[in-house]
mmCIF file of C-alpha atoms in Angstrom:
data_model
loop_
_atom_site.group_PDB
_atom_site.id
_atom_site.type_symbol
_atom_site.label_atom_id
_atom_site.label_comp_id
_atom_site.label_asym_id
_atom_site.label_seq_id
_atom_site.Cartn_x
_atom_site.Cartn_y
_atom_site.Cartn_z
ATOM 1 C CA MET A 103 108.712 99.846 91.726
ATOM 2 C CA PRO A 104 105.506 101.157 90.142
ATOM 3 C CA ILE A 105 103.820 104.064 91.865
ATOM 4 C CA GLY A 106 101.120 102.760 94.154
ATOM 5 C CA LYS A 107 102.685 99.366 94.806
ATOM 6 C CA PRO A 108 103.466 98.889 98.518
ATOM 7 C CA ARG A 109 107.158 98.459 99.243
ATOM 8 C CA LEU A 110 108.515 95.127 100.460
ATOM 9 C CA SER A 111 111.253 96.378 102.788
ATOM 10 C CA LEU A 112 112.362 94.366 105.808
ATOM 11 C CA GLY A 113 110.587 96.905 107.987
ATOM 12 C CA GLY A 114 107.373 96.675 106.006
ATOM 13 C CA LEU A 115 107.449 92.887 106.080
ATOM 14 C CA ALA A 116 108.107 92.925 109.827
ATOM 15 C CA VAL A 117 105.042 95.119 110.354
ATOM 16 C CA GLU A 118 102.767 92.848 108.337
ATOM 17 C CA GLN A 119 104.121 89.620 109.814
ATOM 18 C CA SER A 120 103.966 90.962 113.378
ATOM 19 C CA LEU A 121 100.309 91.908 112.914
ATOM 20 C CA VAL A 122 99.524 88.467 111.508
ATOM 21 C CA SER A 123 101.338 86.807 114.418
ATOM 22 C CA VAL A 124 99.009 88.517 116.913
ATOM 23 C CA GLY A 125 95.919 87.523 114.982
ATOM 24 C CA PHE A 126 95.060 90.262 112.469
ATOM 25 C CA ASP A 127 94.105 90.108 108.790
ATOM 26 C CA CYS A 128 96.380 92.527 106.933
ATOM 27 C CA ASP A 129 94.133 92.370 103.858
ATOM 28 C CA THR A 130 91.177 93.905 105.688
ATOM 29 C CA PRO A 131 89.229 96.078 103.201
ATOM 30 C CA GLY A 132 89.520 99.792 103.895
ATOM 31 C CA ALA A 133 92.799 99.559 105.821
ATOM 32 C CA ALA A 134 96.143 100.496 104.235
ATOM 33 C CA LEU A 135 99.311 99.198 105.887
ATOM 34 C CA ILE A 136 101.384 101.764 104.022
ATOM 35 C CA GLU A 137 100.607 105.297 102.928
ATOM 36 C CA THR A 138 101.506 104.555 99.289
ATOM 37 C CA ALA A 139 98.889 101.822 98.919
ATOM 38 C CA PRO A 140 97.096 101.854 95.539
ATOM 39 C CA PRO A 141 94.555 104.731 95.600
ATOM 40 C CA THR A 142 91.702 102.534 94.409
ATOM 41 C CA VAL A 143 89.514 103.342 97.421
ATOM 42 C CA ARG A 144 89.210 105.966 100.117
ATOM 43 C CA TYR A 145 90.874 104.168 103.001
ATOM 44 C CA ARG A 146 89.300 104.174 106.429
ATOM 45 C CA THR A 147 92.697 103.864 108.168
ATOM 46 C CA VAL A 148 96.264 104.381 106.898
ATOM 47 C CA LEU A 149 99.540 103.409 108.587
ATOM 48 C CA VAL A 150 102.503 105.727 107.910
ATOM 49 C CA GLN A 151 105.615 103.637 107.277
ATOM 50 C CA ASN A 152 107.892 106.016 105.377
ATOM 51 C CA ALA A 153 108.904 109.334 106.912
ATOM 52 C CA TRP A 154 110.071 110.535 103.476
ATOM 53 C CA ASN A 155 106.452 110.924 102.462
ATOM 54 C CA VAL A 156 105.510 113.166 105.389
ATOM 55 C CA LEU A 157 108.576 115.410 105.569
ATOM 56 C CA PRO A 158 107.932 119.154 105.317
ATOM 57 C CA ASP A 159 108.808 120.524 101.865
ATOM 58 C CA GLY A 160 112.173 122.017 102.813
ATOM 59 C CA ALA A 161 113.424 118.881 104.561
ATOM 60 C CA PHE A 162 112.184 116.702 101.697
ATOM 61 C CA GLN A 163 114.118 118.711 99.102
ATOM 62 C CA LYS A 164 117.241 118.700 101.287
ATOM 63 C CA HIS A 165 117.205 114.909 101.592
ATOM 64 C CA LEU A 166 116.758 114.527 97.827
ATOM 65 C CA LYS A 167 119.824 116.550 96.819
ATOM 66 C CA ARG A 168 122.308 113.692 96.451
ATOM 67 C CA TYR A 169 119.962 111.394 94.557
ATOM 68 C CA PRO A 170 119.878 110.913 90.757
ATOM 69 C CA ARG A 171 117.046 112.565 88.850
ATOM 70 C CA SER A 172 115.200 109.257 88.378
ATOM 71 C CA HIS A 173 115.177 108.666 92.144
ATOM 72 C CA ARG A 174 113.963 112.209 92.780
ATOM 73 C CA ARG A 175 111.076 111.771 90.341
ATOM 74 C CA ARG A 176 109.962 108.512 91.947
ATOM 75 C CA ALA A 177 110.228 109.907 95.463
ATOM 76 C CA THR A 178 108.201 112.978 94.507
ATOM 77 C CA ALA A 179 105.486 110.850 92.889
ATOM 78 C CA ARG A 180 105.265 108.524 95.883
ATOM 79 C CA ARG A 181 105.056 111.468 98.229
ATOM 80 C CA ALA A 182 102.154 112.915 96.239
ATOM 81 C CA LEU A 183 100.363 109.557 96.329
ATOM 82 C CA ALA A 184 100.930 109.230 100.072
ATOM 83 C CA ARG A 185 99.510 112.672 100.719
ATOM 84 C CA TRP A 186 96.457 111.879 98.614
ATOM 85 C CA ASN A 187 95.748 108.807 100.741
ATOM 86 C CA LEU A 188 96.515 110.523 104.045
ATOM 87 C CA CYS A 189 94.389 113.581 103.375
ATOM 88 C CA ARG A 190 91.364 111.449 102.472
ATOM 89 C CA THR A 191 91.488 108.878 105.269
ATOM 90 C CA ALA A 192 89.470 109.033 108.473
ATOM 91 C CA LYS A 193 92.390 107.946 110.665
ATOM 92 C CA VAL A 194 96.176 108.168 110.296
ATOM 93 C CA VAL A 195 98.165 105.756 112.475
ATOM 94 C CA CYS A 196 101.886 106.089 113.297
ATOM 95 C CA LEU A 197 104.177 103.773 115.249
ATOM 96 C CA THR A 198 106.326 106.575 116.685
ATOM 97 C CA HIS A 199 105.650 110.044 118.037
ATOM 98 C CA ALA A 200 108.528 111.274 115.845
ATOM 99 C CA VAL A 201 106.650 110.406 112.645
ATOM 100 C CA ALA A 202 103.340 111.643 114.058
ATOM 101 C CA SER A 203 105.011 115.012 114.604
ATOM 102 C CA LEU A 204 106.087 115.102 110.943
ATOM 103 C CA VAL A 205 102.538 114.285 109.815
ATOM 104 C CA ASN A 206 101.251 117.187 111.880
ATOM 105 C CA GLN A 207 103.938 119.616 110.666
ATOM 106 C CA SER A 208 103.644 118.662 107.012
ATOM 107 C CA LEU A 209 99.921 118.001 106.593
ATOM 108 C CA GLY A 210 98.290 119.520 109.646
ATOM 109 C CA ILE A 211 96.804 116.112 110.488
ATOM 110 C CA ARG A 212 96.618 114.783 114.027
ATOM 111 C CA SER A 213 97.422 111.085 113.947
ATOM 112 C CA VAL A 214 96.994 108.242 116.405
ATOM 113 C CA VAL A 215 100.261 106.886 117.822
ATOM 114 C CA ALA A 216 100.151 103.142 118.450
ATOM 115 C CA GLU A 217 103.612 102.417 119.800
ATOM 116 C CA ALA A 218 105.244 99.302 118.352
ATOM 117 C CA THR A 219 108.772 98.793 119.591
ATOM 118 C CA VAL A 220 110.073 95.468 118.261
ATOM 119 C CA PRO A 221 108.870 92.926 115.662
ATOM 120 C CA VAL A 222 107.384 89.774 117.174
ATOM 121 C CA HIS A 223 106.723 87.555 114.166
ATOM 122 C CA ASP A 224 109.584 85.058 114.250
ATOM 123 C CA TRP A 225 111.701 85.363 117.344
ATOM 124 C CA SER A 226 111.610 85.738 121.104
ATOM 125 C CA ILE A 227 113.218 88.882 122.427
ATOM 126 C CA HIS A 228 114.166 86.949 125.550
ATOM 127 C CA ASP A 229 116.668 84.826 123.642
ATOM 128 C CA ARG A 230 119.730 86.142 121.894
ATOM 129 C CA HIS A 231 120.253 83.919 118.876
ATOM 130 C CA LEU A 232 123.993 83.522 119.202
ATOM 131 C CA LYS A 233 126.545 84.022 121.944
ATOM 132 C CA LYS A 234 129.916 85.500 121.144
ATOM 133 C CA SER A 235 132.002 82.876 119.398
ATOM 134 C CA GLU A 236 134.778 81.375 121.468
ATOM 135 C CA ASN A 237 136.903 81.082 118.351
ATOM 136 C CA ALA A 238 139.089 84.077 117.672
ATOM 137 C CA LYS A 239 137.819 85.866 114.573
ATOM 138 C CA PRO A 240 138.575 89.315 113.162
ATOM 139 C CA ALA A 241 136.341 91.920 114.792
ATOM 140 C CA TYR A 242 133.857 93.531 112.451
ATOM 141 C CA ALA A 243 131.392 96.390 112.527
ATOM 142 C CA LEU A 244 127.856 95.790 111.310
ATOM 143 C CA VAL A 245 125.906 98.469 109.424
ATOM 144 C CA PRO A 246 122.340 97.271 108.681
ATOM 145 C CA GLY A 247 119.875 98.921 106.323
ATOM 146 C CA THR A 248 119.365 99.820 102.675
ATOM 147 C CA ILE A 249 122.499 101.338 101.156
ATOM 148 C CA THR A 250 121.266 104.815 100.359
ATOM 149 C CA TRP A 251 122.349 108.385 100.983
ATOM 150 C CA TYR A 252 119.939 109.239 103.787
ATOM 151 C CA LYS A 253 121.121 106.199 105.789
ATOM 152 C CA ARG A 254 124.602 107.824 105.855
ATOM 153 C CA PRO A 255 126.758 104.650 105.809
ATOM 154 C CA GLN A 256 129.783 106.888 105.200
ATOM 155 C CA ALA A 257 129.295 108.227 108.734
ATOM 156 C CA ALA A 258 129.888 104.712 110.060
ATOM 157 C CA LEU A 259 133.349 104.734 108.476
ATOM 158 C CA ASP A 260 134.053 108.150 109.964
ATOM 159 C CA TRP A 261 132.951 106.996 113.414
ATOM 160 C CA LEU A 262 135.144 103.901 113.265
ATOM 161 C CA ALA A 263 138.170 105.924 112.170
ATOM 162 C CA GLU A 264 137.785 108.179 115.200
ATOM 163 C CA HIS A 265 136.679 105.738 117.891
ATOM 164 C CA GLU A 266 137.531 102.162 116.804
ATOM 165 C CA PRO A 267 140.422 102.406 114.318
ATOM 166 C CA ASN A 268 141.452 98.783 114.922
ATOM 167 C CA ILE A 269 138.236 97.489 113.374
ATOM 168 C CA ARG A 270 139.100 97.044 109.705
ATOM 169 C CA GLN A 271 136.214 94.882 108.518
ATOM 170 C CA ILE A 272 132.682 96.203 107.927
ATOM 171 C CA LYS A 273 129.619 94.163 107.029
ATOM 172 C CA ILE A 274 126.988 96.222 105.208
ATOM 173 C CA ILE A 275 123.689 94.353 105.410
ATOM 174 C CA GLY A 276 121.155 95.728 102.967
ATOM 175 C CA LYS A 277 120.197 96.259 99.346
ATOM 176 C CA ASP A 278 121.908 98.801 97.106
ATOM 177 C CA ASP A 279 119.263 101.314 95.992
ATOM 178 C CA GLY A 280 121.216 102.257 92.869
ATOM 179 C CA SER A 281 121.724 105.880 93.898
ATOM 180 C CA GLY A 282 125.534 105.736 93.787
ATOM 181 C CA CYS A 283 125.882 105.552 97.560
ATOM 182 C CA LEU A 284 127.430 102.064 97.544
ATOM 183 C CA GLN A 285 130.073 103.025 94.988
ATOM 184 C CA ASP A 286 130.977 106.121 97.015
ATOM 185 C CA LEU A 287 131.228 103.992 100.152
ATOM 186 C CA GLN A 288 133.460 101.438 98.447
ATOM 187 C CA ARG A 289 135.814 104.167 97.202
ATOM 188 C CA SER A 290 136.071 105.652 100.675
ATOM 189 C CA ALA A 291 136.714 102.249 102.235
ATOM 190 C CA GLU A 292 139.450 101.511 99.706
ATOM 191 C CA GLU A 293 141.152 104.818 100.490
ATOM 192 C CA ARG A 294 141.157 103.866 104.188
ATOM 193 C CA SER A 295 142.240 100.254 103.527
ATOM 194 C CA LEU A 296 139.001 98.932 105.005
ATOM 195 C CA LEU A 297 137.412 95.669 103.949
ATOM 196 C CA ILE A 298 133.714 96.053 103.122
ATOM 197 C CA GLU A 299 131.419 93.084 102.630
ATOM 198 C CA GLN A 300 127.916 93.840 101.328
ATOM 199 C CA GLN A 301 125.145 91.266 101.482
ATOM 200 C CA VAL A 302 121.395 90.876 101.819
ATOM 201 C CA VAL A 303 120.110 88.480 104.488
ATOM 202 C CA ASP A 304 116.783 87.623 106.078
ATOM 203 C CA HIS A 305 115.992 88.161 109.755
ATOM 204 C CA ALA A 306 116.963 84.612 110.752
ATOM 205 C CA ASN A 307 120.504 85.177 109.477
ATOM 206 C CA LEU A 308 120.705 88.807 110.570
ATOM 207 C CA TYR A 309 120.374 88.231 114.316
ATOM 208 C CA PRO A 310 123.534 86.080 114.620
ATOM 209 C CA LEU A 311 125.445 88.792 112.749
ATOM 210 C CA TYR A 312 124.262 91.334 115.321
ATOM 211 C CA ALA A 313 125.391 89.098 118.174
ATOM 212 C CA ALA A 314 128.851 88.441 116.739
ATOM 213 C CA ALA A 315 129.647 92.044 115.718
ATOM 214 C CA ALA A 316 132.022 94.143 117.791
ATOM 215 C CA VAL A 317 129.707 97.097 117.229
ATOM 216 C CA THR A 318 126.515 97.737 115.269
ATOM 217 C CA ILE A 319 126.205 101.225 113.779
ATOM 218 C CA LEU A 320 122.993 102.906 112.586
ATOM 219 C CA PRO A 321 123.934 106.410 111.365
ATOM 220 C CA SER A 322 120.720 107.216 109.455
ATOM 221 C CA SER A 323 119.505 110.809 109.159
ATOM 222 C CA LEU A 324 115.845 109.764 108.907
ATOM 223 C CA GLU A 325 113.846 106.816 110.228
ATOM 224 C CA SER A 326 110.158 106.045 110.427
ATOM 225 C CA LEU A 327 109.539 102.797 112.278
ATOM 226 C CA GLY A 328 112.822 102.448 114.170
ATOM 227 C CA LEU A 329 112.565 98.651 114.056
ATOM 228 C CA GLY A 330 116.150 98.269 112.823
ATOM 229 C CA LEU A 331 117.434 99.984 115.948
ATOM 230 C CA SER A 332 115.170 97.997 118.261
ATOM 231 C CA GLU A 333 116.367 94.704 116.760
ATOM 232 C CA ALA A 334 119.979 95.813 117.163
ATOM 233 C CA LEU A 335 119.414 96.809 120.790
ATOM 234 C CA VAL A 336 117.911 93.399 121.516
ATOM 235 C CA HIS A 337 120.523 91.284 119.731
ATOM 236 C CA ALA A 338 123.789 93.264 119.549
ATOM 237 C CA SER A 339 126.325 93.665 122.341
ATOM 238 C CA ARG A 340 127.079 97.299 121.466
ATOM 239 C CA VAL A 341 124.959 99.734 119.463
ATOM 240 C CA VAL A 342 125.905 103.179 118.184
ATOM 241 C CA ALA A 343 123.160 105.198 116.497
ATOM 242 C CA SER A 344 122.364 108.665 115.213
ATOM 243 C CA ALA A 345 120.521 110.761 117.776
ATOM 244 C CA ILE A 346 117.459 111.368 115.603
ATOM 245 C CA PRO A 347 114.042 111.582 117.311
ATOM 246 C CA ALA A 348 112.788 108.160 116.174
ATOM 247 C CA HIS A 349 115.963 106.455 117.412
ATOM 248 C CA ARG A 350 115.862 108.109 120.827
ATOM 249 C CA GLU A 351 112.196 107.257 121.200
ATOM 250 C CA ILE A 352 112.694 103.597 120.300
ATOM 251 C CA ALA A 353 115.772 103.176 122.504
ATOM 252 C CA GLY A 354 113.838 104.489 125.481
ATOM 253 C CA ARG A 355 111.057 101.991 124.858
ATOM 254 C CA VAL A 356 113.302 98.952 124.370
ATOM 255 C CA GLY A 357 114.988 99.457 127.730
ATOM 256 C CA THR A 358 118.574 98.962 126.503
ATOM 257 C CA GLU A 359 121.306 101.586 126.389
ATOM 258 C CA ALA A 360 122.618 102.941 123.110
ATOM 259 C CA GLU A 361 125.498 105.286 122.301
ATOM 260 C CA TRP A 362 124.541 108.343 120.280
ATOM 261 C CA MET A 363 126.490 109.665 117.309
ATOM 262 C CA PHE A 364 126.923 113.306 116.336
ATOM 263 C CA THR A 365 127.248 114.573 119.906
ATOM 264 C CA SER A 366 130.057 116.430 121.648
ATOM 265 C CA SER A 367 131.007 113.424 123.789
ATOM 266 C CA SER A 368 134.672 112.526 123.440
ATOM 267 C CA SER A 369 134.143 108.909 124.497
ATOM 268 C CA GLY A 370 132.614 107.834 121.204
ATOM 269 C CA GLY A 371 129.012 108.654 121.837
ATOM 270 C CA GLU A 372 126.712 110.082 124.456
ATOM 271 C CA GLN A 373 125.224 107.195 126.439
ATOM 272 C CA VAL A 374 121.687 107.779 127.648
ATOM 273 C CA ARG A 375 119.840 105.517 130.036
ATOM 274 C CA PRO A 376 116.506 104.247 128.720
ATOM 275 C CA SER A 377 113.224 105.342 130.217
ATOM 276 C CA ARG A 378 112.340 101.732 131.069
ATOM 277 C CA ALA A 379 113.774 100.008 134.130
ATOM 278 C CA SER A 380 114.204 96.719 132.234
ATOM 279 C CA GLN A 381 114.172 95.409 128.672
ATOM 280 C CA ILE A 382 110.748 95.084 127.068
ATOM 281 C CA THR A 383 109.255 91.598 127.297
ATOM 282 C CA LEU A 384 107.817 89.554 124.466
ATOM 283 C CA GLU A 385 104.290 89.758 125.855
ATOM 284 C CA GLU A 386 104.574 93.544 126.211
ATOM 285 C CA ALA A 387 105.676 93.751 122.582
ATOM 286 C CA ARG A 388 102.787 91.548 121.463
ATOM 287 C CA THR A 389 100.374 93.775 123.383
ATOM 288 C CA GLU A 390 101.732 96.776 121.470
ATOM 289 C CA TRP A 391 101.106 95.087 118.119
ATOM 290 C CA ARG A 392 97.592 94.153 119.161
ATOM 291 C CA ARG A 393 96.901 97.826 119.762
ATOM 292 C CA VAL A 394 98.305 98.677 116.310
ATOM 293 C CA GLY A 395 95.903 96.200 114.735
ATOM 294 C CA GLU A 396 92.993 97.594 116.722
ATOM 295 C CA GLU A 397 93.786 101.199 115.761
ATOM 296 C CA LEU A 398 94.001 100.173 112.105
ATOM 297 C CA GLU A 399 90.620 98.459 112.554
ATOM 298 C CA LEU A 400 91.925 95.220 111.091
ATOM 299 C CA ALA A 401 89.720 92.140 111.134
ATOM 300 C CA SER A 402 90.771 89.162 113.235
ATOM 301 C CA LEU A 403 92.043 86.026 111.535
#
């Protein structure tokens, strides 16, 4: 991807489509929906989508260690571009307090937090797309997200070995970023006699996979938007996730319990009750996205 071209990740698409669904023009001049937007103008508002670009120097270098040189060069260039845009804009907008904290630590910039918990562009969070199948099928674990080192898919295998050893099938839903992570994961799975199926699907086909999985695991070491976790909490019957700040924040907002990885709990994961008394409603989620659009000063459609 050329430097300066906005990424087209599932998360990025969900942001844009959610804003459009509540009536905003994402092509509003002067507003950047991602911090690595082409630096052709001095943006009035910038939305931070990628925590990589606002990590403090030490944390950034630590996360880069396992990546090939070509990946490190691209990440460093994108980070420099992001900082150029962020330091020149009048307003930085973040969707989570976790990312806003990184912006402050790394750049000394106070940003506006416009909480956006779940995407709202093509589904109702009141309706789970698929009930558990009545037909007996082999149980599988679902691991969504780009296959890359910082997402730590290997940790999902480790967790299953310790807590759910009878689950032998794993569906990895995401693109291979070419860093060697997928090959390492496949070798590890073969050593453990696990069956790994890797595929890329759109949201419409992802939600039924959540619903049918025995467990959905999100072991990432770094997240920005947290939308992958929120979708899992809405659609999956059981969710296990890394206890990083963005994940904890999102889980509290969704109003559904998650189990946290990398804790001392012997039961498979610390279970923490959400801060909400009930699961977020569709209208509440739409209200959140309307505030995001307003903070970004987007024009109405």
